[in-house]
PDB file of C-alpha atoms in Angstrom:
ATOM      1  CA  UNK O   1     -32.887  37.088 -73.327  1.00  0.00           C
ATOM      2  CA  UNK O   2     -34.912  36.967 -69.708  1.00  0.00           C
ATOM      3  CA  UNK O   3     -33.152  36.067 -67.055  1.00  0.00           C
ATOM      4  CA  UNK O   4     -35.023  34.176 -64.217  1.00  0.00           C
ATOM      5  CA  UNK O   5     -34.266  32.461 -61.054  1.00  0.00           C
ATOM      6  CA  UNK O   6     -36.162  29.296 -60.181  1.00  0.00           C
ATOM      7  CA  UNK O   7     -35.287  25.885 -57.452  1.00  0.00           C
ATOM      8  CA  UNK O   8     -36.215  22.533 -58.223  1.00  0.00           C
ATOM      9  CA  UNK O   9     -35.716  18.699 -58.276  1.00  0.00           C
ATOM     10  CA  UNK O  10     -33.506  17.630 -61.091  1.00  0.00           C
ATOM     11  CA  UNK O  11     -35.829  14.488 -62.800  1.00  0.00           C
ATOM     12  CA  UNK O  12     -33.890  13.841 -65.806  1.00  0.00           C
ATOM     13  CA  UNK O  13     -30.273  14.592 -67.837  1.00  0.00           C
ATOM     14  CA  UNK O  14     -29.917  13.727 -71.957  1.00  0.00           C
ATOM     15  CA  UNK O  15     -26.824  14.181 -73.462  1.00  0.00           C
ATOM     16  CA  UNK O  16     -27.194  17.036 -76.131  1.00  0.00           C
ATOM     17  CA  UNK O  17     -23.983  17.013 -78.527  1.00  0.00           C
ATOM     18  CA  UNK O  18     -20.681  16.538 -77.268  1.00  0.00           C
ATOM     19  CA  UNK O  19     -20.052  18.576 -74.138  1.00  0.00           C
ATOM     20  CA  UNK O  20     -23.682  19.386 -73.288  1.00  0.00           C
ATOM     21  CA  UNK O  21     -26.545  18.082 -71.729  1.00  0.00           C
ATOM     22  CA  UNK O  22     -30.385  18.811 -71.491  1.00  0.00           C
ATOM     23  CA  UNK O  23     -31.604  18.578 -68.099  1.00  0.00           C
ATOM     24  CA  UNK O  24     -35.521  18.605 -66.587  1.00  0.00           C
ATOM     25  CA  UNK O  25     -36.442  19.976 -63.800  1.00  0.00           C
ATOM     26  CA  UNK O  26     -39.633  20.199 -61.725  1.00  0.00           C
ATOM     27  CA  UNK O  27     -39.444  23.857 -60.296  1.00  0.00           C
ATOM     28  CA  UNK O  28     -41.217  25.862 -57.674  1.00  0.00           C
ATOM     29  CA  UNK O  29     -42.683  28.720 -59.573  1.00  0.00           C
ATOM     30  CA  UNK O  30     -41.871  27.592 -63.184  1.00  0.00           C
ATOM     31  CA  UNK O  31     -42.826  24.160 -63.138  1.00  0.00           C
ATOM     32  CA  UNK O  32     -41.453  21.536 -65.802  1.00  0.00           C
ATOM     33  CA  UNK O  33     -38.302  22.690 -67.429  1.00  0.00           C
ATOM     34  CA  UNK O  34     -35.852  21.636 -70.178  1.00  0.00           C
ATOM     35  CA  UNK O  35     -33.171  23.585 -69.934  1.00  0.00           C
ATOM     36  CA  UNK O  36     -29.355  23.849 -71.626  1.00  0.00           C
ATOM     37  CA  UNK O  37     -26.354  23.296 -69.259  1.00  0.00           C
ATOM     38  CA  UNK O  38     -23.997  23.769 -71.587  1.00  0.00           C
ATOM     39  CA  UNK O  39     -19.953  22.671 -71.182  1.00  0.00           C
ATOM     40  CA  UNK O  40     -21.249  20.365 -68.117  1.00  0.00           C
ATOM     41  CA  UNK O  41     -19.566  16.735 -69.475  1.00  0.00           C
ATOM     42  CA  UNK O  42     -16.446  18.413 -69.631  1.00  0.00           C
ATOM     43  CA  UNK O  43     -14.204  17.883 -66.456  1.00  0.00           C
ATOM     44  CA  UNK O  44     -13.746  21.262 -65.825  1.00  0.00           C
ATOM     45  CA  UNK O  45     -16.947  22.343 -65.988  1.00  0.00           C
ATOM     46  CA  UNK O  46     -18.413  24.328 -63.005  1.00  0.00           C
ATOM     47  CA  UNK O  47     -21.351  23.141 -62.171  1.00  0.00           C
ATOM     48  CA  UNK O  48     -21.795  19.661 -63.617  1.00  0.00           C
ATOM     49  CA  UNK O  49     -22.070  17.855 -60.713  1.00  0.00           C
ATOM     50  CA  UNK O  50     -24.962  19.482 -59.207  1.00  0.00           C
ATOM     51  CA  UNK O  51     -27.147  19.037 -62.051  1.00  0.00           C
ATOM     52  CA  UNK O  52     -27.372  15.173 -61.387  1.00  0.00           C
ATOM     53  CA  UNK O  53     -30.894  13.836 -60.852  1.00  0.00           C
ATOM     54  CA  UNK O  54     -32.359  13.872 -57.668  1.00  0.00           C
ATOM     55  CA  UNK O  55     -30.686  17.296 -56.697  1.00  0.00           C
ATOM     56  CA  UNK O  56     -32.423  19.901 -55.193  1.00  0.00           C
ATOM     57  CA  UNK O  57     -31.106  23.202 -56.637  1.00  0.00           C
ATOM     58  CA  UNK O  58     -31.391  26.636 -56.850  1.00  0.00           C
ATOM     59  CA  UNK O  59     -30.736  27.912 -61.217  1.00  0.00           C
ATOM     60  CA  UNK O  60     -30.549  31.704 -63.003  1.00  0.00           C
ATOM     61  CA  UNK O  61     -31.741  30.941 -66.095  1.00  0.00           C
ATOM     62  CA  UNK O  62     -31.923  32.471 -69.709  1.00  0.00           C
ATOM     63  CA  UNK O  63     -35.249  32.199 -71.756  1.00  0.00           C
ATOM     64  CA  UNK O  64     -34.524  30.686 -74.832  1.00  0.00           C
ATOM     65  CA  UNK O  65     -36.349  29.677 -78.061  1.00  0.00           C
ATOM     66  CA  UNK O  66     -36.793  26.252 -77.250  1.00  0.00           C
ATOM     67  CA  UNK O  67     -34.701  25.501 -74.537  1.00  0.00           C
ATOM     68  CA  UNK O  68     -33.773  27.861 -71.892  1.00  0.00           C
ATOM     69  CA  UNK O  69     -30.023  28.018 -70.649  1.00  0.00           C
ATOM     70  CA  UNK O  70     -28.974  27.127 -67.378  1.00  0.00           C
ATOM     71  CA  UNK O  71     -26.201  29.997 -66.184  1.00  0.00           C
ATOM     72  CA  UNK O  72     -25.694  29.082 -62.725  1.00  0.00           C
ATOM     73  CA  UNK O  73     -26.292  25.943 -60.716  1.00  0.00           C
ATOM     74  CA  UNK O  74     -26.268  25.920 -56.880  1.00  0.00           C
ATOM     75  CA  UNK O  75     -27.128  22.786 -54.681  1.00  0.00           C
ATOM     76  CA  UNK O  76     -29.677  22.905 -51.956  1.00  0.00           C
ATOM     77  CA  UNK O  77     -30.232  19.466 -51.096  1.00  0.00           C
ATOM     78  CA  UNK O  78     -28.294  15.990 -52.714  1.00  0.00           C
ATOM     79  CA  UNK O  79     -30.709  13.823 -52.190  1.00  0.00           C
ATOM     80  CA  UNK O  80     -29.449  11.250 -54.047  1.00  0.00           C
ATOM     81  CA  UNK O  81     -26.410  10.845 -52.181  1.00  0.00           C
ATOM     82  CA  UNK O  82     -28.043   8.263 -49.447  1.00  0.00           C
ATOM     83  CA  UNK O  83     -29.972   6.765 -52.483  1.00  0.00           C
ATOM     84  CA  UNK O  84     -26.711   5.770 -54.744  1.00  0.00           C
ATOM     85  CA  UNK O  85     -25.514   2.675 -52.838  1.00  0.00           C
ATOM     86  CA  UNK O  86     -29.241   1.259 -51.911  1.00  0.00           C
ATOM     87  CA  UNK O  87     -30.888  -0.339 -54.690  1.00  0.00           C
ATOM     88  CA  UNK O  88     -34.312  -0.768 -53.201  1.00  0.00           C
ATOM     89  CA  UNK O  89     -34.408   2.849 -52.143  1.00  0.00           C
ATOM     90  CA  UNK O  90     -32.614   3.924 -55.121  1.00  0.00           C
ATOM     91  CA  UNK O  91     -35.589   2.321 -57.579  1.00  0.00           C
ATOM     92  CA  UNK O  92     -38.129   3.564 -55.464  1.00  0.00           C
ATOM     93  CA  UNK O  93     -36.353   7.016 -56.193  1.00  0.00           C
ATOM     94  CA  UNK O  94     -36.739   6.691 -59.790  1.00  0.00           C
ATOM     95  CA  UNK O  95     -40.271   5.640 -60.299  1.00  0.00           C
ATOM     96  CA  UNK O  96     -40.764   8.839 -58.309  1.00  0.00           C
ATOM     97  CA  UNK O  97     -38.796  11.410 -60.432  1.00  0.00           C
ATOM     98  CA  UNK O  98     -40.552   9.683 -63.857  1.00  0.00           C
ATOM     99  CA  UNK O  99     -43.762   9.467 -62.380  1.00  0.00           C
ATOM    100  CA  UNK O 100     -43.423  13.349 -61.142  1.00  0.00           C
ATOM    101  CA  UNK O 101     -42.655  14.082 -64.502  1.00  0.00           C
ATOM    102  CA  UNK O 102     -44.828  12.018 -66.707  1.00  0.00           C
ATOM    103  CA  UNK O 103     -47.668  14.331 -63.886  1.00  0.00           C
ATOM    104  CA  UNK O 104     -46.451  17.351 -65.206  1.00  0.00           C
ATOM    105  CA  UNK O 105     -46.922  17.260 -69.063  1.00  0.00           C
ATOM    106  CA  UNK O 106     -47.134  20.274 -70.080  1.00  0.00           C
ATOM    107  CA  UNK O 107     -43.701  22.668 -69.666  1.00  0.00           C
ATOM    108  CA  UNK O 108     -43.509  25.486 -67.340  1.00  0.00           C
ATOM    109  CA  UNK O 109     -47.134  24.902 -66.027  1.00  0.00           C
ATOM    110  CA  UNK O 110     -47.212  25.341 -62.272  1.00  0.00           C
ATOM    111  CA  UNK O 111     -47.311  22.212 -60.138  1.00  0.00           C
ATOM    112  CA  UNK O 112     -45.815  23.258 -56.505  1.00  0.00           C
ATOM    113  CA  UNK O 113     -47.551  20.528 -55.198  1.00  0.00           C
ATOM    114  CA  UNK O 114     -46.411  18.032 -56.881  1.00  0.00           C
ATOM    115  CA  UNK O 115     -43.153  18.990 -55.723  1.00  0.00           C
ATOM    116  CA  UNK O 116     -43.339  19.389 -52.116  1.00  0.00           C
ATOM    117  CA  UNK O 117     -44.574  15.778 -52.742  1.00  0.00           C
ATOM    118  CA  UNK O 118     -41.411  14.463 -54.681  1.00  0.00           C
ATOM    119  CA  UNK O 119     -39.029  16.477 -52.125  1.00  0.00           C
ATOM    120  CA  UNK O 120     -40.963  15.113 -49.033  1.00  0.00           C
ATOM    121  CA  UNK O 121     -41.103  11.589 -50.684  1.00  0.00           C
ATOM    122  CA  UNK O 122     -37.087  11.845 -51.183  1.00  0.00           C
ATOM    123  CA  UNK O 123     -36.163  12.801 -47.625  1.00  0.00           C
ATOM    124  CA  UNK O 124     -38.280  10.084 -46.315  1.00  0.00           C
ATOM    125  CA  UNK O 125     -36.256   7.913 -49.032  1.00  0.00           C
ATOM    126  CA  UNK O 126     -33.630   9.251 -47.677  1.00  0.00           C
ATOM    127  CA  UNK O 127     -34.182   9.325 -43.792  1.00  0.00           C
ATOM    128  CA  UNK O 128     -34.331   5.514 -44.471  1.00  0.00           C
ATOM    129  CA  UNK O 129     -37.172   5.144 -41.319  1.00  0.00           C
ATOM    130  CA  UNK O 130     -39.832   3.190 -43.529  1.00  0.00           C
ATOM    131  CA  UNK O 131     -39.782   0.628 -46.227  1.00  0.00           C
ATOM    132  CA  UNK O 132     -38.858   2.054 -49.362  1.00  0.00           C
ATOM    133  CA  UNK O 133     -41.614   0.190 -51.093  1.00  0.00           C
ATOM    134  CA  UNK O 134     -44.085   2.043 -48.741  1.00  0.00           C
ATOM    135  CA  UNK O 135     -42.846   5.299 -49.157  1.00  0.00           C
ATOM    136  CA  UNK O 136     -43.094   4.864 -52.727  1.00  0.00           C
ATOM    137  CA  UNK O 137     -46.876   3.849 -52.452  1.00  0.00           C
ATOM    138  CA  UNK O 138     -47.800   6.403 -50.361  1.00  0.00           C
ATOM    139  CA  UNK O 139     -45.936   9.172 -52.753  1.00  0.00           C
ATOM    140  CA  UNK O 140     -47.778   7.635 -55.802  1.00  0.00           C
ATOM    141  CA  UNK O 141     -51.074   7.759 -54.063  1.00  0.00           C
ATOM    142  CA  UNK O 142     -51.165  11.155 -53.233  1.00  0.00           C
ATOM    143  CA  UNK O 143     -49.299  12.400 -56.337  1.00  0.00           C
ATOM    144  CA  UNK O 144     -53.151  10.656 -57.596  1.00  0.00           C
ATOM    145  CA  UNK O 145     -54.434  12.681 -55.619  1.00  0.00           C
ATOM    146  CA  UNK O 146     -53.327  15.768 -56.093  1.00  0.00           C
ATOM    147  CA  UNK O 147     -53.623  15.308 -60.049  1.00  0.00           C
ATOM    148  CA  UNK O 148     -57.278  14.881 -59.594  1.00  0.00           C
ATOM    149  CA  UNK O 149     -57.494  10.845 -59.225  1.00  0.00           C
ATOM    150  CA  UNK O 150     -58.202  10.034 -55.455  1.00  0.00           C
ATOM    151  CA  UNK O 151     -58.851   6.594 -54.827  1.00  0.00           C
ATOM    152  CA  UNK O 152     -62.451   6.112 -53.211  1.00  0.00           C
ATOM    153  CA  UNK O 153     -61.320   3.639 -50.411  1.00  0.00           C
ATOM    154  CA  UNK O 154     -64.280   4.453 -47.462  1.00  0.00           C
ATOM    155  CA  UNK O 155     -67.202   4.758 -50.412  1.00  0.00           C
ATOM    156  CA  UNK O 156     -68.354   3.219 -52.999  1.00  0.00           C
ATOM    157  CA  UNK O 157     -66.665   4.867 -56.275  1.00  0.00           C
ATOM    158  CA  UNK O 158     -69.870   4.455 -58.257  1.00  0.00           C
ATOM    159  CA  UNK O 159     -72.726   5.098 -55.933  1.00  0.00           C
ATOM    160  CA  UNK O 160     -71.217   6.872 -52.999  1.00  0.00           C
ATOM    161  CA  UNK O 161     -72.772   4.272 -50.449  1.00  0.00           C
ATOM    162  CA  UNK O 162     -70.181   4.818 -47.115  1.00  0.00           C
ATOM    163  CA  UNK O 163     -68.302   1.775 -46.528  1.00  0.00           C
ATOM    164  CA  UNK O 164     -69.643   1.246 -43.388  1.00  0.00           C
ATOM    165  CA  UNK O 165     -73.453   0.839 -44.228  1.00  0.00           C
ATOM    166  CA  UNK O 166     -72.499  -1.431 -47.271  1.00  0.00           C
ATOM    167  CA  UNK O 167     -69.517  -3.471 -47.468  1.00  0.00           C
ATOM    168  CA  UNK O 168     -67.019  -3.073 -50.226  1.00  0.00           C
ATOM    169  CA  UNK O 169     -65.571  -6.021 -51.432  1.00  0.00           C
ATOM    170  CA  UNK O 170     -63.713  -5.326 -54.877  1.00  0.00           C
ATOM    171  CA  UNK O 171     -61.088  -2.711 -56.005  1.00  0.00           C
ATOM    172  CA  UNK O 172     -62.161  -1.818 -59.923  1.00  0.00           C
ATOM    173  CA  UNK O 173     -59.602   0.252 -61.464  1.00  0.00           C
ATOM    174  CA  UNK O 174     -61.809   2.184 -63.863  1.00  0.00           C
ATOM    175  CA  UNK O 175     -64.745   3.033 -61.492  1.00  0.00           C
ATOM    176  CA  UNK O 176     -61.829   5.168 -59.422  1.00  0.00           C
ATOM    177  CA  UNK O 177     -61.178   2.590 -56.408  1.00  0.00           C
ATOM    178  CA  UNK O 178     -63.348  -0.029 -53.737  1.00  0.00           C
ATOM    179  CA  UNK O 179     -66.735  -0.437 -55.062  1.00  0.00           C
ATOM    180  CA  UNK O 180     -69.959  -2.184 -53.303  1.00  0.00           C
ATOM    181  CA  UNK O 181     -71.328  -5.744 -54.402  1.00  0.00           C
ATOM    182  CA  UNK O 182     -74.422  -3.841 -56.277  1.00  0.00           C
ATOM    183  CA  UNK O 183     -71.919  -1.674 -58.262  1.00  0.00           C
ATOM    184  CA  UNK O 184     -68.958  -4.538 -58.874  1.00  0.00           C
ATOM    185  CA  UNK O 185     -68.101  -4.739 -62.508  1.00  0.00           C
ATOM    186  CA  UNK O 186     -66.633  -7.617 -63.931  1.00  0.00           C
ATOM    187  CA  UNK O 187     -62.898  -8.433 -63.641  1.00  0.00           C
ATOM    188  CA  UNK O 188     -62.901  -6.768 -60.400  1.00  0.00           C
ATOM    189  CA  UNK O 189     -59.716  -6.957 -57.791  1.00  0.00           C
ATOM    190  CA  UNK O 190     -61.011  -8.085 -54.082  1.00  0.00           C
ATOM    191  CA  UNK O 191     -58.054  -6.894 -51.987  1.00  0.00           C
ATOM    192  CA  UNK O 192     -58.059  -8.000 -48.696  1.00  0.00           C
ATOM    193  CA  UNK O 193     -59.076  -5.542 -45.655  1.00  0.00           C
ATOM    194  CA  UNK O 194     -55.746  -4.845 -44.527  1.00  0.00           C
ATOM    195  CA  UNK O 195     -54.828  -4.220 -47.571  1.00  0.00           C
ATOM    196  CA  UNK O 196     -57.517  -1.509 -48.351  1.00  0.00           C
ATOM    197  CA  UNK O 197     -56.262  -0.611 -44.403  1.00  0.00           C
ATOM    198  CA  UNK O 198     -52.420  -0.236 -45.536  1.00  0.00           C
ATOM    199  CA  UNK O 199     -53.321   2.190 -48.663  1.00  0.00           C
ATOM    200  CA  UNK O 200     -55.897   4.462 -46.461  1.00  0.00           C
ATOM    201  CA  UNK O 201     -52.773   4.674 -43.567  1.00  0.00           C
ATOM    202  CA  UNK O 202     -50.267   5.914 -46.263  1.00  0.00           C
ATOM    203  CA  UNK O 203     -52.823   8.469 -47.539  1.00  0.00           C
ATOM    204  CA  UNK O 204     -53.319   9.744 -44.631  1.00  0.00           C
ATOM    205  CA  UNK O 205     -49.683   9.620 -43.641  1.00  0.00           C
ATOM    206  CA  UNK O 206     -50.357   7.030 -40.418  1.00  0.00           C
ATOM    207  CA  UNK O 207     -47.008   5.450 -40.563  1.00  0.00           C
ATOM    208  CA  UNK O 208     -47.451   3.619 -37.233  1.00  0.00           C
ATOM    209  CA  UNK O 209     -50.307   1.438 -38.757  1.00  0.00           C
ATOM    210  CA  UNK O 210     -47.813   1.024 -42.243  1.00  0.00           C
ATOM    211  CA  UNK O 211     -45.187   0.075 -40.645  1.00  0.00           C
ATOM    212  CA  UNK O 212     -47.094  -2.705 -39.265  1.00  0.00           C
ATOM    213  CA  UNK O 213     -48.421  -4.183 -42.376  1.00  0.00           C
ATOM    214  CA  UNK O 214     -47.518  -7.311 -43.428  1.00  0.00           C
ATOM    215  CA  UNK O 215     -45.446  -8.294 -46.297  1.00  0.00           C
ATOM    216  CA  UNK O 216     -48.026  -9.889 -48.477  1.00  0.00           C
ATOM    217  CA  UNK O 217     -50.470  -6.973 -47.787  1.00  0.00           C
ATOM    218  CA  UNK O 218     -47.792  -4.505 -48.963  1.00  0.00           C
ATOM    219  CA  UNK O 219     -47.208  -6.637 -52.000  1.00  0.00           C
ATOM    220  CA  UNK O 220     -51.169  -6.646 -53.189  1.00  0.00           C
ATOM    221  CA  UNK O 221     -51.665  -2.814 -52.408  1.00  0.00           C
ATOM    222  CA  UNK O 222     -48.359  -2.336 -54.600  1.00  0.00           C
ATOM    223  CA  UNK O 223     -49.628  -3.960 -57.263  1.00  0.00           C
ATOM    224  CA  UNK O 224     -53.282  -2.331 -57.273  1.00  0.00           C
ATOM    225  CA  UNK O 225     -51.458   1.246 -56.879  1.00  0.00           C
ATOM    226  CA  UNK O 226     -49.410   0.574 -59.654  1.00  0.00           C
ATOM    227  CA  UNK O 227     -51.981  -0.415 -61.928  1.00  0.00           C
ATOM    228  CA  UNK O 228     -54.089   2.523 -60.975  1.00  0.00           C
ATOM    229  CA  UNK O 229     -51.533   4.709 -61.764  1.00  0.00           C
ATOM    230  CA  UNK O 230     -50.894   3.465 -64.925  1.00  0.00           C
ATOM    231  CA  UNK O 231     -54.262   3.196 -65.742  1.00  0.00           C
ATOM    232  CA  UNK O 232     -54.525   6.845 -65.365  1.00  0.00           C
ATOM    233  CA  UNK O 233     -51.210   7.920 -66.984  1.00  0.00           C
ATOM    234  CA  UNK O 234     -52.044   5.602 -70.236  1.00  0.00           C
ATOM    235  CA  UNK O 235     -48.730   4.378 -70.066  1.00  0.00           C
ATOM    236  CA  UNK O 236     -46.246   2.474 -67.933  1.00  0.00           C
ATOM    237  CA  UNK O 237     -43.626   3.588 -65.492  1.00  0.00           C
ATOM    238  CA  UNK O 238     -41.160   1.902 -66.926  1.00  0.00           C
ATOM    239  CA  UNK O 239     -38.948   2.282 -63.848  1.00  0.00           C
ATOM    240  CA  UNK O 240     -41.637   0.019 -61.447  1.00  0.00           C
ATOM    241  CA  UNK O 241     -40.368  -3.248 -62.947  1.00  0.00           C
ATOM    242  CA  UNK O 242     -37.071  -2.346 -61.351  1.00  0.00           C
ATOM    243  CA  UNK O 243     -38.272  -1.729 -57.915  1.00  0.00           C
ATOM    244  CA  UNK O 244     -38.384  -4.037 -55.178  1.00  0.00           C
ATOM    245  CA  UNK O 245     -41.290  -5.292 -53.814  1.00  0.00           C
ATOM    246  CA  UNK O 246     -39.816  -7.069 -50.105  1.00  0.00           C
TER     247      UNK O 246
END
């Protein structure tokens, strides 16, 4: 058997027989693994703690045939530990470690950056200094973006027609984002301008204007992020319907 060496978020555990357990990880070179951490629901096992999701750590591995084993198990960052006893932040966690993985379908196909986003979105999670709720938005939005599904927010997502030389009114999910009056398709969302404001700010990572949305702004762009997403992904999150939207 190969042995490799790989670090990585922990996204997911499943119980595998009596004493072991099958655990995902997004890593840095590998991309999505299943792995084999075998012995690790027994008390005295030596690393079962630190295979827990939301862990950063560092693994030696063994190529298997259809799982690879997990040999060794070091912990870089916890970052669920601030997450556990907040339940808004804690959610918002979750939808981030399924929607990370439900990005990377196929196993041990490189997606760094798709991790540098999930670590960055759980420090900020973590570092508790903006909403959880807009944290989360602003991690699913680019995590769109990176997978090749921008939102057009300044253009039209049909013509191209800048935003400023034709207004756009509605938000149509298929087209890929705001769309112009000529161009609206039936059924289309008409956000209001801050809210169109709020999900351009957490693109572009300008947390001062965020932070100063309002509540029912945050709500609507939550809700038209989410169903972008899932529009995209052909499936739900399941975890959204558990996070708070304050």
């Amino acid at each position: 058997m190969q042995l490799y060496r790989d670090d990585g978020i922990v996204l997911r555990t499943q119980k595998l027989g009596e004493a072991d357990r099958i655990i995902t990880i997004l890593g840095r070179t590998s991309g999505r693994i299943r792995a084999v951490a075998k012995g690790v629901r027994r008390t005295k096992s030596r690393f079962g703690a630190r295979l827990e999701p939301f862990t950063h750590v560092d693994l030696m591995l063994h190529t298997g045939r259809s799982l690879d084993i997990i040999t060794q198990a070091e912990v870089i960052r916890p970052y669920g530990q601030p997450l556990a006893g907040d339940y808004p932040r804690y959610t918002a966690g979750v939808a981030m470690l399924e929607t990370a993985e439900r990005f990377t379908p196929v196993e041990k196909e490189p997606a760094l950056r798709q991790l540098l986003l999930l670590i960055g979105g759980l420090r900020a999670l973590g570092d508790a200094e903006h909403a959880p709720g807009l944290v989360l938005d602003a991690f699913l939005l680019r995590s769109l973006a990176v997978a090749g599904y921008a939102l057009a927010l300044q253009e039209c997502a049909r013509c191209g027609a800048p935003g400023r030389e034709r207004r756009l009114p509605a938000f149509a999910i298929a087209a890929g984002g705001m769309v112009c009056a000529s161009c609206r398709p039936p059924g289309a969302a008409s956000p209001a301008a801050p809210t169109v404001a709020l999900m351009l700010a957490l693109l572009s990572g300008d947390w001062d204007g965020a932070d100063r949305s309002e509540r029912r702004h945050r709500i609507e762009c939550s809700g038209l992020v989410a169903a972008y997403l899932q529009w995209h992904l052909e499936h739900s999150i399941r975890s959204l319907r558990h996070v708070e939207r304050v």
